[in-house]
Each structure stands twice: as structure tokens, then as C-alpha cells.
Amino acid sequence: MLRASQRLFLASRRGVSSTFQPHRLNSARTFSAEPINQDWAEAFREATEELQSDVGFQESAERLRNLCRTDLLRGTDLRDEPERFFEAHRILARHAVTHGPGFWIRFTVHYNLFAGTILAVGNEQQVNDLANFQAEGKLGCFSLTEKLAGVQSGLVVQTTIDYDQDKGTFNLNTPNEGARKNWISQGFTADKTVVLADLRVKGESKGPHAFVMDFRKDGKLVDGIIVDDMGKKTVGNDLDNAWIHFDNVELPKESMLSKYAHISEDGEYVLKSKVRPFDMIGQRLYTGRIAVGQAALEYRRQLFAQTKEYSDNKRTFAFDGEPVLSEIPQLEAIYQENEEKLAVLDKFVGDCEAALADCLRKDEPPSSQLVDAIATVKVKCVEESIDMCHRLKQEVGSFALMADSGFSTMDFLNCCKFAEGDSRILMSKLARDRIKAFSKDAKAGNPEEIALCKQLVAGMGEAVKGGKTQQQAWDGEWRTVYNLAEAVMARVQKEGV
Ligand SMILES: Cc1cc2nc3c(=O)[nH]c(=O)nc-3n(C[C@H](O)[C@H](O)[C@H](O)COP(=O)(O)OP(=O)(O)OC[C@H]3O[C@@H](n4cnc5c(N)ncnc54)[C@H](O)[C@@H]3O)c2cc1C
């Protein structure tokens, strides 16, 4: 059943004019290149207003199916209407304070990782299929992370997929326990999956490639797929997370996402351009990083707003006057600090979103400068939100203990920390890239970074002389590595997009 504002919006999609309706909740911020259609935003807000987390994962999945069927956000909007894609994530993130991370993760896994990967590396037919999945309310999961790989998912893909030229099919396998897909969201409910596996043609490895396949048919797992529950979590138990084992699962040739590479009639692997398909899959991580960064900010904005509402109304004793808790100096200061810091990050993440939206529309990869800015924005939004929310919790007394205060869902921010690029991994990468640049030109760049590079190189040199391997020497200097990353991020943020 469509609500009034959804009908209005869908009418406007069909060209019928509609009246602007201001939205009730104003926490989601918009800094996008293209202005958001407010009818659309209101319709999406209404469609998701009554989210609940005290439902089982089947019911939660059913809600996402229904949301998909409204057509408010299409699988292709990531390319055609990227601002809507980001705004939808922001609107949903406001609910995380009350309901935890479950539905937000479910949503982003379906729209960004599953549909987004098909959009990035699928052929025309595969992209067109997204509309059919949507109309039928079919949900997709994204099977990338493996047990051994952990946060380094993508770097290690042991799942194998062999092309059988006689049958014209693929054979998907989990060769060992470490290769099991791990933590896969919607693993108990998805109808489809995009799976990442090492493609082998005529016995030769071609590296990780993406395939879209049936996961369940009529609600039953496809033959050869085994799933089991990851177990009870601190938050987000309305989201099903599974490990997955593939045992000789046969896939049709058409399952290979083949915009950039395919298998020819005579069974040869053909790379259609210089672009490596896996690099294009990585593009989804950039949209994900911005969406996650913004979600962390929305969560924090909402938690601070709820807490302030409480402390504005909580009278405290004083010999002089009738103060409320919000006027206690340390609390007043943290509210002030939060507003100032949020404004800085809102602007930075908004600029990154606008720049990336431009790339998405043009189907171009982001520049290396934008990639670094997106990594920085993701780390800063998440880490600063963890710090601010934690500090707020220490200052509001018993309120923070109450189940409905919002503080019990703070592990949402932990999910943000390792999703779409763990903070530590992103920071290590920024430091590694900086050291590479330093090895080419030791004098270029800002003095703080140069000093840290020298310190790191000297420390590693000593360690190697003492018999350590390069990796051991790098690990031994881990504090300098992260200090260097901090310096790089400070510069990237200052330079802006
Ligand atoms: C709720 C939830 C939903 C998820 N959904 C999906 C999904 O749908 N699809 C999917 O493919 N994946 C999914 N994941 C997986 C997720 O993206 C991470 O890859 C996974 O959580 C890694 O967890 P881990 O504890 O095994 O990491 P580990 O590899 O054990 O890492 C633990 C911590 O150690 C540190 N660390 C590890 N290695 C290094 C290193 N080399 N250098 C520096 N620090 C390091 C990091 O701080 C890291 O946070 C999901 C995870 C969760 C929790």
C-alpha cells in the first residue's frame, strides 16, 4: 500500500507535478552537486519511518523487499541519481540510534554491494535484470569476505570457479575452511548473490572475478550451497549474517559479470579492455565509504540531539539559579565542540560525495586524489564519531545506561569502522603510498610528512640490518606508520577535494 507522499513522488516520476512538502526530521544533511527532489526525499522518509529492529530477520528482509518494490530507489540510481542513493543511506542511518545497524547494513549490502557491483561490471543484460529483481522484490547478498582474509577481503580470494568448456558452465568451490565466505549479510534470506571467486580457465588462474547467481530458488538454497549462522551479535540481530560454503555449485556461463572480461565461444578468457574487472568492483567501496562515513555522522547527530533534549530538560541543583544539565560546563563544551566538528566533516564528506557523483554519472573512476580524500573522510567520520559519542556517554550520568537513550546501539559505529575498508587498513595504505612517493622524491611534500617518512625509513633500515624481514620491520614501526597516516589525512583534509 503506497502512502500519500509515495504516490505523489511516483506521480512526479511520471511527469505529474506535485507540491513541495517540508520534511519532519531534519537531521539528514544534503551537500550534493544536484539538489535532492524533496518530494522523493519525503516519500522515502515516509516509506522507512516505521522501521523496527525487534523483528526477526525474515520480517526485516520482507520490509526491504517491500521497499524495493516501491521503486523509490532503483538499483540503477547509483549511476543515474547518485544523490538519492546517498540521501537514502543518510535517512536510514538516523534510525540506527533507536534500531541498531541491522536494516542499514541490509539496505547498503543490497543496493551498493550487490546491485552496485552488477552496475559496475555487469553487461547490459545483467544491468537490465536489476529492474526485474526489483519488481519481484528479490534480494541480493554480496559474497566477498572470506574467513582467512578478514578485513583484508579482496586481497585474498581462495574461493575457486573453474570454467568447464565441455559443459559451457562454471563450477564454484570452497577449497578449505579458511575460504568460506564469512559474515555475509542476508545470507539466510537472499535470493541472489554476487560472489567473488578466483576464475580458472583451462587450469590457469585469472584472478578474482564477480559472478551473479541464484542463491535460493523459491526460498530453498541452491544445490551445493551450505550456510550457517555467524551467531548472536551485540546489536543488529534483525540482520542475518552467515558463513557460506560452496560445494561444486554449477553456474551458467551467463553468470559471469562480463562488462570487462568474458569467456569466448572457444573457451578462451578475453579481457575486453585494459581495465581489470576487480578494480571496477573496488569502485563500489568508494560509494560505500562515503555512505558509511555519512551514516556515522547521522548516527552521532541523532545521538547528540536525543541526549541534548534530555539534558536540556534535566534540572540540576545549584546554590545559584536553576540550571539544567546542558549548562554544566563540560557538557556545554562537548555539545559546542560536536557542532563545530560536525560542520567541518559535513562539508568534507559533502564535497567528496559531489565529486564522486560526477564520476558515477560519467562512468569514470575517481582520481587518486579523490580516492585518498574518500579514504580520509571515511576514517575521520567514523573515528571522530566513535570518540565524540564515547565522550558524551561519560558526561551524561545515568541517562547513558538507559536502554532507550540510544547509547546501547553504539556498536553501530564499530560496524562502520570495518565496513568497506577498515580504518587501520585504509591508514596503512595511505602511509604505504606516502612512503612510495618519498622513495621517489625525499624532499617533496610537507615537512611533517617528510620527517615521519625519514623516521620510518631509518627505523626499518635498522630492523632489516638486525635480520628482520621488510614486513617485520614495517610492523615494528607501526606507531610511526599510523602517525604518518594521520599527517597525510590532515593534509588531504586541508587541501580538500
Ligand atoms: C555485521 C557485518 C556485516 C557484514 N556484511 C558483509 C557482507 O555482506 N559481505 C562481505 O563480503 N563481508 C561482510 N562483512 C565482513 C566485513 O566487511 C569485514 O571484512 C569483516 O568483518 C572482517 O572481520 P574480522 O573480525 O574477521 O577481521 P580481522 O581480519 O580479524 O581484523 C580484526 C581487526 O584487526 C585489525 N587488522 C587485521 N588485519 C590487519 C592488518 N593487516 N593491518 C592492520 N590491522 C589489521 C583491524 O583493526 C581489524 O578491525 C560483514 C561484517 C559484519 C560484522
Coordinates of C-alpha atoms and ligand atoms in Angstrom, one line a residue:
M1 CA 0.0 0.0 0.0
L2 CA 1.5 3.3 -1.0
R3 CA 1.4 6.3 1.3
A4 CA 0.3 9.7 0.1
S5 CA 3.8 11.1 -0.4
Q6 CA 5.0 7.9 -2.2
R7 CA 2.1 8.3 -4.6
L8 CA 3.0 12.0 -5.0
F9 CA 6.6 11.1 -5.8
L10 CA 5.8 8.3 -8.2
A11 CA 3.4 10.6 -9.9
S12 CA 6.2 13.2 -10.3
R13 CA 8.4 10.5 -11.7
R14 CA 5.7 10.1 -14.4
G15 CA 5.7 13.8 -15.0
V16 CA 2.7 14.9 -12.9
S17 CA 3.5 18.0 -10.9
S18 CA 3.5 17.7 -7.1
T19 CA 3.7 20.1 -4.2
F20 CA 6.8 20.6 -2.1
Q21 CA 6.4 19.1 1.4
P22 CA 8.9 20.0 4.1
H23 CA 10.2 17.0 6.0
R24 CA 9.6 16.4 9.6
L25 CA 13.0 15.2 10.6
N26 CA 15.8 17.5 9.5
S27 CA 18.9 15.5 10.6
A28 CA 19.9 14.3 7.2
R29 CA 22.2 16.8 5.6
T30 CA 22.5 17.3 1.9
F31 CA 25.6 18.7 0.2
S32 CA 25.3 17.2 -3.2
A33 CA 26.1 18.6 -6.6
E34 CA 22.5 18.0 -7.8
P35 CA 19.7 19.1 -5.4
I36 CA 17.6 16.3 -4.0
N37 CA 14.0 16.2 -5.1
Q38 CA 12.2 16.9 -1.9
D39 CA 9.1 15.0 -2.9
W40 CA 11.3 12.0 -3.3
A41 CA 13.0 12.5 0.0
E42 CA 9.7 12.9 1.8
A43 CA 8.4 9.7 0.1
F44 CA 11.5 7.8 1.1
R45 CA 11.4 9.1 4.6
E46 CA 7.7 8.1 5.0
A47 CA 8.3 4.6 3.5
T48 CA 11.0 4.0 6.1
E49 CA 9.6 5.9 9.0
E50 CA 8.3 2.8 10.9
L51 CA 11.4 0.7 10.9
Q52 CA 11.6 -1.8 13.7
S53 CA 14.5 -3.9 15.0
D54 CA 12.6 -6.1 17.3
V55 CA 11.5 -8.3 14.4
G56 CA 13.1 -11.5 13.1
F57 CA 15.4 -11.3 10.1
Q58 CA 12.8 -12.8 7.8
E59 CA 10.4 -10.0 8.6
S60 CA 13.2 -7.4 8.3
A61 CA 14.1 -8.9 4.9
E62 CA 10.5 -8.7 3.9
R63 CA 10.5 -5.0 4.7
L64 CA 13.4 -4.4 2.4
R65 CA 11.7 -6.4 -0.3
N66 CA 8.6 -4.1 0.1
L67 CA 10.8 -1.1 0.0
C68 CA 12.4 -2.3 -3.2
R69 CA 9.1 -2.9 -4.8
T70 CA 8.0 0.7 -4.2
D71 CA 10.7 1.6 -6.8
L72 CA 11.6 4.7 -4.7
L73 CA 15.3 3.8 -5.1
R74 CA 16.3 1.8 -8.1
G75 CA 19.3 -0.5 -8.4
T76 CA 20.5 1.8 -11.2
D77 CA 20.1 5.1 -9.2
L78 CA 23.7 4.7 -8.0
R79 CA 24.6 5.6 -11.6
D80 CA 21.6 7.8 -12.6
E81 CA 20.7 9.5 -9.4
P82 CA 23.7 9.1 -7.0
E83 CA 22.5 11.9 -4.7
R84 CA 19.3 9.9 -4.0
F85 CA 21.4 6.8 -3.2
F86 CA 23.4 8.8 -0.6
E87 CA 20.4 10.6 0.8
A88 CA 18.6 7.3 1.2
H89 CA 21.5 6.0 3.3
R90 CA 21.5 9.1 5.4
I91 CA 17.8 9.0 6.0
L92 CA 18.1 5.3 7.2
A93 CA 21.1 6.0 9.4
R94 CA 19.0 8.2 11.6
H95 CA 17.1 5.1 12.7
A96 CA 20.3 3.3 13.8
V97 CA 20.3 5.1 17.2
T98 CA 16.9 3.5 18.1
H99 CA 17.1 0.3 16.0
G100 CA 20.8 -0.5 15.6
P101 CA 22.7 -1.2 12.4
G102 CA 20.6 -4.2 11.1
F103 CA 18.4 -2.6 8.5
W104 CA 21.0 0.0 7.3
I105 CA 23.5 -2.8 6.6
R106 CA 20.9 -4.9 4.9
F107 CA 20.0 -1.9 2.7
T108 CA 23.5 -1.0 1.7
V109 CA 24.6 -4.6 1.0
H110 CA 21.6 -4.9 -1.4
Y111 CA 21.9 -1.5 -3.1
N112 CA 25.6 -0.7 -3.0
L113 CA 27.4 -4.1 -2.9
F114 CA 25.0 -6.4 -4.8
A115 CA 23.2 -4.1 -7.3
G116 CA 26.2 -1.7 -7.4
T117 CA 28.6 -4.4 -8.4
I118 CA 26.3 -5.6 -11.2
L119 CA 26.1 -2.0 -12.3
A120 CA 29.9 -1.6 -12.3
V121 CA 30.9 -4.8 -14.0
G122 CA 27.8 -6.4 -15.5
N123 CA 26.9 -6.4 -19.2
E124 CA 23.8 -4.6 -20.5
Q125 CA 21.5 -7.6 -20.0
Q126 CA 22.7 -8.1 -16.4
V127 CA 22.2 -4.5 -15.6
N128 CA 18.7 -4.6 -17.1
D129 CA 17.9 -7.6 -14.9
L130 CA 18.1 -5.4 -11.9
A131 CA 14.7 -3.9 -12.7
N132 CA 13.2 -7.4 -12.8
F133 CA 14.8 -8.3 -9.4
Q134 CA 13.4 -5.1 -8.0
A135 CA 9.8 -5.6 -9.3
E136 CA 9.9 -9.2 -7.9
G137 CA 11.3 -8.0 -4.5
K138 CA 14.3 -10.2 -4.9
L139 CA 17.2 -9.5 -2.5
G140 CA 20.9 -9.9 -3.2
C141 CA 23.8 -10.5 -0.9
F142 CA 27.5 -9.9 -1.6
S143 CA 29.9 -12.8 -1.0
L144 CA 33.3 -11.3 -0.8
T145 CA 34.9 -11.6 2.7
E146 CA 36.5 -15.0 3.5
K147 CA 37.3 -16.3 6.9
L148 CA 41.1 -16.2 6.5
A149 CA 41.0 -12.8 4.7
G150 CA 39.1 -11.0 7.4
V151 CA 39.4 -7.2 6.9
Q152 CA 41.8 -7.9 4.1
S153 CA 38.9 -9.2 2.0
G154 CA 39.6 -8.9 -1.7
L155 CA 43.4 -9.2 -1.2
V156 CA 42.9 -12.9 -0.5
V157 CA 40.2 -14.8 -2.5
Q158 CA 40.6 -18.5 -2.3
T159 CA 37.1 -19.5 -3.5
T160 CA 37.6 -21.0 -6.9
I161 CA 35.5 -21.0 -10.0
D162 CA 36.5 -23.2 -12.9
Y163 CA 35.2 -22.9 -16.5
D164 CA 34.2 -26.3 -18.0
Q165 CA 34.4 -25.9 -21.8
D166 CA 32.6 -29.2 -22.5
K167 CA 29.5 -28.2 -20.5
G168 CA 29.8 -24.4 -21.0
T169 CA 29.3 -23.9 -17.3
F170 CA 31.3 -22.8 -14.2
N171 CA 32.0 -24.8 -11.1
L172 CA 32.1 -22.9 -7.8
N173 CA 34.0 -24.3 -4.8
T174 CA 35.2 -23.6 -1.3
P175 CA 38.5 -25.4 -1.2
N176 CA 39.1 -25.1 2.6
E177 CA 37.5 -23.7 5.7
G178 CA 39.5 -20.5 5.6
A179 CA 38.0 -19.9 2.1
R180 CA 34.4 -19.9 3.4
K181 CA 32.6 -16.7 2.8
N182 CA 32.3 -15.1 6.2
W183 CA 29.9 -12.6 7.8
I184 CA 27.7 -12.4 4.7
S185 CA 24.7 -10.2 5.3
Q186 CA 21.3 -11.5 4.2
G187 CA 22.9 -15.0 3.9
F188 CA 19.7 -16.5 5.3
T189 CA 17.3 -14.5 3.1
A190 CA 18.9 -13.5 -0.2
D191 CA 17.5 -14.9 -3.5
K192 CA 20.7 -13.9 -5.4
T193 CA 24.3 -13.3 -4.7
V194 CA 27.2 -11.7 -6.3
V195 CA 30.1 -13.9 -5.5
L196 CA 33.8 -13.2 -5.8
A197 CA 35.9 -16.1 -6.8
D198 CA 39.3 -16.9 -8.4
L199 CA 38.4 -17.6 -12.0
R200 CA 40.3 -20.5 -13.6
V201 CA 40.2 -21.1 -17.3
K202 CA 42.0 -24.2 -18.7
G203 CA 43.6 -24.6 -15.3
E204 CA 45.1 -21.1 -15.3
S205 CA 44.1 -18.6 -12.6
K206 CA 42.8 -15.3 -14.0
G207 CA 42.4 -13.7 -10.5
P208 CA 39.2 -12.7 -8.6
H209 CA 36.1 -12.1 -10.8
A210 CA 32.4 -11.5 -9.9
F211 CA 29.5 -13.7 -10.8
V212 CA 25.8 -13.2 -10.2
M213 CA 23.9 -16.4 -9.3
D214 CA 20.8 -17.8 -7.9
F215 CA 21.3 -18.3 -4.1
R216 CA 17.8 -19.5 -3.3
K217 CA 15.0 -20.7 -5.6
D218 CA 11.5 -20.5 -4.1
G219 CA 13.1 -19.9 -0.8
K220 CA 15.3 -23.0 -0.9
L221 CA 19.1 -22.9 -1.1
V222 CA 20.5 -23.9 -4.5
D223 CA 22.2 -27.3 -4.5
G224 CA 25.7 -27.4 -3.2
I225 CA 25.4 -24.2 -1.0
I226 CA 25.7 -24.6 2.7
V227 CA 25.1 -21.7 5.1
D228 CA 25.3 -21.3 8.9
D229 CA 24.7 -18.5 11.3
M230 CA 27.6 -16.3 12.5
G231 CA 26.0 -16.2 15.9
K232 CA 24.3 -13.6 18.2
K233 CA 25.6 -10.1 17.9
T234 CA 25.6 -7.2 20.4
V235 CA 23.4 -5.2 18.0
G236 CA 21.7 -5.8 14.7
N237 CA 20.2 -9.2 15.3
D238 CA 17.4 -8.3 12.8
L239 CA 20.1 -8.8 10.2
D240 CA 21.1 -12.4 9.2
N241 CA 24.8 -12.9 8.9
A242 CA 26.0 -16.2 7.6
W243 CA 29.1 -18.1 6.6
I244 CA 28.8 -19.8 3.2
H245 CA 30.4 -22.9 1.8
F246 CA 30.1 -23.8 -1.9
D247 CA 30.4 -27.4 -2.9
N248 CA 30.6 -28.0 -6.7
V249 CA 27.9 -25.4 -7.5
E250 CA 27.2 -25.3 -11.2
L251 CA 26.7 -21.9 -12.7
P252 CA 25.6 -21.0 -16.3
K253 CA 28.1 -19.2 -18.5
E254 CA 25.9 -16.1 -18.3
S255 CA 26.5 -15.7 -14.6
M256 CA 29.9 -14.1 -15.2
L257 CA 29.6 -10.3 -14.8
S258 CA 31.1 -9.6 -18.2
K259 CA 31.4 -5.9 -19.0
Y260 CA 35.2 -6.0 -18.9
A261 CA 36.0 -9.7 -19.4
H262 CA 34.2 -12.8 -20.7
I263 CA 34.8 -16.4 -21.9
S264 CA 34.7 -16.7 -25.7
E265 CA 32.9 -19.4 -27.8
D266 CA 36.1 -21.4 -27.9
G267 CA 36.6 -21.2 -24.2
E268 CA 39.3 -18.5 -24.0
Y269 CA 39.4 -15.8 -21.4
V270 CA 39.0 -12.5 -23.1
L271 CA 39.8 -9.2 -21.4
K272 CA 37.9 -6.5 -23.3
S273 CA 39.9 -3.5 -22.2
K274 CA 42.9 -2.6 -20.1
V275 CA 40.6 -2.3 -17.1
R276 CA 40.9 -5.2 -14.6
P277 CA 37.4 -6.2 -13.6
F278 CA 38.4 -6.5 -10.0
D279 CA 39.5 -2.8 -10.0
M280 CA 36.0 -1.8 -11.1
I281 CA 34.4 -3.9 -8.3
G282 CA 36.6 -1.9 -5.9
Q283 CA 34.8 1.2 -7.1
R284 CA 31.8 0.2 -5.0
L285 CA 34.0 0.5 -2.0
Y286 CA 34.3 4.3 -2.7
T287 CA 30.5 4.8 -2.7
G288 CA 30.3 2.6 0.3
R289 CA 33.0 4.6 2.2
I290 CA 31.1 7.8 1.7
A291 CA 27.8 6.2 2.7
V292 CA 29.4 4.7 5.8
G293 CA 31.1 8.0 6.7
Q294 CA 27.8 9.9 6.4
A295 CA 26.0 7.2 8.3
A296 CA 28.4 7.6 11.2
L297 CA 27.8 11.4 11.2
E298 CA 24.0 10.9 11.1
Y299 CA 24.1 8.4 13.9
R300 CA 26.2 10.8 16.0
R301 CA 24.0 13.8 15.1
Q302 CA 20.9 11.9 16.3
L303 CA 22.5 10.6 19.5
F304 CA 23.7 14.0 20.4
A305 CA 20.3 15.5 19.6
Q306 CA 18.5 12.9 21.8
T307 CA 20.9 13.4 24.7
K308 CA 20.7 17.2 24.5
E309 CA 16.9 17.0 24.6
Y310 CA 17.2 15.1 27.8
S311 CA 19.9 17.3 29.4
D312 CA 18.1 20.5 28.3
N313 CA 15.2 19.3 30.4
K314 CA 17.0 17.8 33.4
R315 CA 17.2 20.3 36.2
T316 CA 20.3 20.2 38.4
F317 CA 20.9 21.5 41.9
A318 CA 22.9 24.8 42.3
F319 CA 23.1 27.4 45.0
D320 CA 22.7 30.0 42.4
G321 CA 20.0 29.9 39.7
E322 CA 18.1 27.0 38.2
P323 CA 20.5 25.4 35.8
V324 CA 19.8 22.4 33.6
L325 CA 22.3 19.6 32.9
S326 CA 23.1 21.0 29.5
E327 CA 24.6 24.1 31.2
I328 CA 27.2 22.1 33.1
P329 CA 30.4 23.4 31.5
Q330 CA 31.9 20.2 30.3
L331 CA 28.6 19.1 28.7
E332 CA 28.1 22.5 27.2
A333 CA 31.6 22.3 25.8
I334 CA 31.2 18.9 24.2
Y335 CA 27.9 20.0 22.5
Q336 CA 29.7 23.0 21.2
E337 CA 32.7 21.0 20.0
N338 CA 30.5 18.5 18.4
E339 CA 28.6 21.1 16.3
E340 CA 31.9 22.7 15.2
K341 CA 33.5 19.4 14.2
L342 CA 30.3 18.1 12.5
A343 CA 30.2 21.2 10.3
V344 CA 33.8 20.5 9.1
L345 CA 33.2 16.9 8.3
D346 CA 29.7 17.5 6.8
K347 CA 31.4 19.9 4.3
F348 CA 34.3 17.5 3.6
V349 CA 32.1 14.4 3.0
G350 CA 29.6 16.5 1.0
D351 CA 32.4 17.7 -1.3
C352 CA 33.6 14.0 -1.7
E353 CA 30.0 12.9 -2.5
A354 CA 29.6 15.6 -5.1
A355 CA 32.9 14.8 -6.8
L356 CA 32.2 11.0 -6.7
A357 CA 28.6 11.6 -8.0
D358 CA 30.1 13.3 -11.0
C359 CA 32.4 10.3 -11.7
L360 CA 29.5 7.9 -11.3
R361 CA 27.4 9.8 -13.9
K362 CA 30.3 9.9 -16.3
D363 CA 31.2 6.2 -15.6
E364 CA 34.8 7.3 -14.8
P365 CA 37.0 6.1 -12.0
P366 CA 37.8 8.7 -9.3
S367 CA 41.3 10.4 -9.4
S368 CA 43.9 9.2 -7.0
Q369 CA 43.4 12.5 -5.1
L370 CA 39.7 11.8 -4.7
V371 CA 40.4 8.2 -3.6
D372 CA 42.7 9.5 -0.8
A373 CA 40.1 12.1 0.2
I374 CA 37.4 9.3 0.3
A375 CA 39.7 7.1 2.5
T376 CA 40.4 10.1 4.8
V377 CA 36.7 11.1 5.0
K378 CA 35.7 7.5 5.9
V379 CA 38.3 7.2 8.7
K380 CA 37.7 10.7 10.1
C381 CA 33.9 10.5 10.1
V382 CA 33.9 7.1 11.8
E383 CA 36.8 7.6 14.3
E384 CA 35.7 11.0 15.3
S385 CA 32.1 9.8 15.8
I386 CA 33.3 7.0 18.0
D387 CA 35.4 9.4 20.1
M388 CA 32.6 12.0 20.4
C389 CA 29.9 9.6 21.3
H390 CA 32.1 7.8 23.8
R391 CA 33.0 11.0 25.5
L392 CA 29.4 12.1 25.5
K393 CA 28.5 8.9 27.2
Q394 CA 30.9 9.7 30.0
E395 CA 29.3 13.0 30.7
V396 CA 25.5 12.4 31.0
G397 CA 25.4 10.2 34.0
S398 CA 22.7 7.5 34.4
F399 CA 20.9 8.5 31.2
A400 CA 23.6 6.7 29.2
L401 CA 22.6 3.4 31.0
M402 CA 19.0 3.5 29.9
A403 CA 18.1 1.1 27.1
D404 CA 16.2 3.8 25.2
S405 CA 18.8 6.5 25.5
G406 CA 20.5 5.4 22.2
F407 CA 23.9 4.6 23.8
S408 CA 23.2 0.8 23.7
T409 CA 23.4 0.8 19.9
M410 CA 26.9 2.5 19.7
D411 CA 28.3 -0.7 18.2
F412 CA 26.7 0.7 15.0
L413 CA 29.9 2.8 14.8
N414 CA 32.0 -0.3 15.2
C415 CA 30.3 -1.8 12.2
C416 CA 31.1 1.4 10.4
K417 CA 34.8 1.0 11.4
F418 CA 35.5 -2.2 9.5
A419 CA 32.9 -2.0 6.7
E420 CA 34.1 -1.0 3.2
G421 CA 37.7 -0.5 4.3
D422 CA 38.8 -0.9 7.9
S423 CA 40.3 2.2 9.5
R424 CA 43.6 0.5 10.1
I425 CA 43.8 -0.9 6.6
L426 CA 43.0 2.5 5.0
M427 CA 45.5 4.2 7.1
S428 CA 48.2 1.6 6.3
K429 CA 47.5 2.1 2.6
L430 CA 47.8 5.9 2.9
A431 CA 51.2 5.5 4.7
R432 CA 52.5 3.0 2.2
D433 CA 51.6 5.3 -0.7
R434 CA 53.3 8.2 1.0
I435 CA 56.5 6.1 1.6
K436 CA 56.5 5.1 -2.1
A437 CA 56.3 8.8 -3.1
F438 CA 59.0 9.6 -0.6
S439 CA 61.3 7.0 -2.1
K440 CA 61.0 8.7 -5.5
D441 CA 61.4 12.3 -4.1
A442 CA 62.6 12.6 -0.5
K443 CA 62.2 16.4 -0.5
A444 CA 58.7 16.8 -1.9
G445 CA 55.7 17.5 0.3
N446 CA 55.0 18.9 3.7
P447 CA 57.8 18.9 6.4
E448 CA 55.9 16.8 9.0
E449 CA 55.3 14.0 6.5
I450 CA 58.9 14.1 5.3
A451 CA 60.2 13.9 8.9
L452 CA 57.9 10.9 9.6
C453 CA 59.0 9.2 6.4
K454 CA 62.6 9.7 7.4
Q455 CA 61.9 8.3 10.8
L456 CA 60.1 5.3 9.4
V457 CA 62.7 4.5 6.8
A458 CA 65.5 4.8 9.3
G459 CA 63.7 2.6 11.8
M460 CA 63.0 0.0 9.2
G461 CA 66.6 0.1 8.0
E462 CA 67.9 -0.6 11.5
A463 CA 65.5 -3.5 11.9
V464 CA 66.4 -5.0 8.5
K465 CA 70.1 -4.7 9.4
G466 CA 69.3 -6.6 12.6
G467 CA 67.9 -9.5 10.5
K468 CA 64.2 -8.6 10.3
T469 CA 62.2 -9.0 7.1
Q470 CA 60.7 -5.9 5.4
Q471 CA 57.2 -6.8 6.8
Q472 CA 58.6 -7.4 10.3
A473 CA 60.4 -4.0 10.1
W474 CA 57.2 -2.3 8.9
D475 CA 55.2 -3.8 11.7
G476 CA 57.9 -2.9 14.2
E477 CA 57.4 0.8 13.2
W478 CA 53.6 0.6 13.4
R479 CA 53.2 3.7 15.6
T480 CA 55.2 5.8 13.1
V481 CA 53.1 4.2 10.2
Y482 CA 49.8 5.5 11.8
N483 CA 51.4 8.8 12.8
L484 CA 52.4 9.2 9.1
A485 CA 48.8 8.3 8.0
E486 CA 47.4 10.9 10.4
A487 CA 49.7 13.5 8.9
V488 CA 48.7 12.5 5.4
M489 CA 45.0 12.7 6.3
A490 CA 45.4 16.1 7.9
R491 CA 47.0 17.4 4.7
V492 CA 44.3 15.7 2.5
Q493 CA 41.5 17.2 4.5
K494 CA 43.2 20.7 4.5
E495 CA 43.6 20.5 0.7
G496 CA 40.0 19.5 0.2
V497 CA 38.5 17.9 -2.9
Ligands
LIG1 C1 27.6 -7.1 10.5 C2 28.5 -7.4 9.4 C3 28.1 -7.5 8.1 C4 29.0 -7.8 7.1 N1 28.5 -8.0 5.8 C5 29.3 -8.4 4.9 C6 28.8 -8.7 3.6 O1 27.6 -8.6 3.3 N2 29.7 -9.2 2.6 C7 31.0 -9.3 2.9 O2 31.7 -9.7 1.9 N3 31.5 -9.0 4.1 C8 30.7 -8.6 5.1 N4 31.2 -8.3 6.3 C9 32.7 -8.5 6.6 C10 33.4 -7.2 6.9 O3 33.4 -6.4 5.8 C11 34.8 -7.5 7.4 O4 35.6 -7.9 6.3 C12 34.9 -8.5 8.5 O5 34.0 -8.0 9.5 C13 36.3 -8.6 9.0 O6 36.2 -9.1 10.3 P1 37.2 -9.8 11.1 O7 36.9 -9.6 12.5 O8 37.4 -11.2 10.6 O9 38.6 -9.0 10.7 P2 40.1 -9.4 11.1 O10 40.8 -9.6 9.8 O11 40.2 -10.4 12.2 O12 40.6 -8.0 11.7 C14 40.3 -7.6 13.1 C15 40.9 -6.2 13.3 O13 42.4 -6.4 13.2 C16 43.0 -5.3 12.5 N5 43.7 -5.8 11.4 C17 43.5 -7.0 10.7 N6 44.4 -7.2 9.8 C18 45.2 -6.1 9.8 C19 46.3 -5.6 9.0 N7 46.9 -6.4 8.1 N8 46.9 -4.4 9.3 C20 46.4 -3.7 10.3 N9 45.3 -4.0 11.0 C21 44.7 -5.2 10.8 C22 41.9 -4.3 12.1 O14 41.8 -3.3 13.1 C23 40.6 -5.2 12.2 O15 39.5 -4.4 12.5 C24 30.4 -8.0 7.4 C25 30.8 -7.9 8.7 C26 29.9 -7.6 9.7 C27 30.4 -7.6 11.1

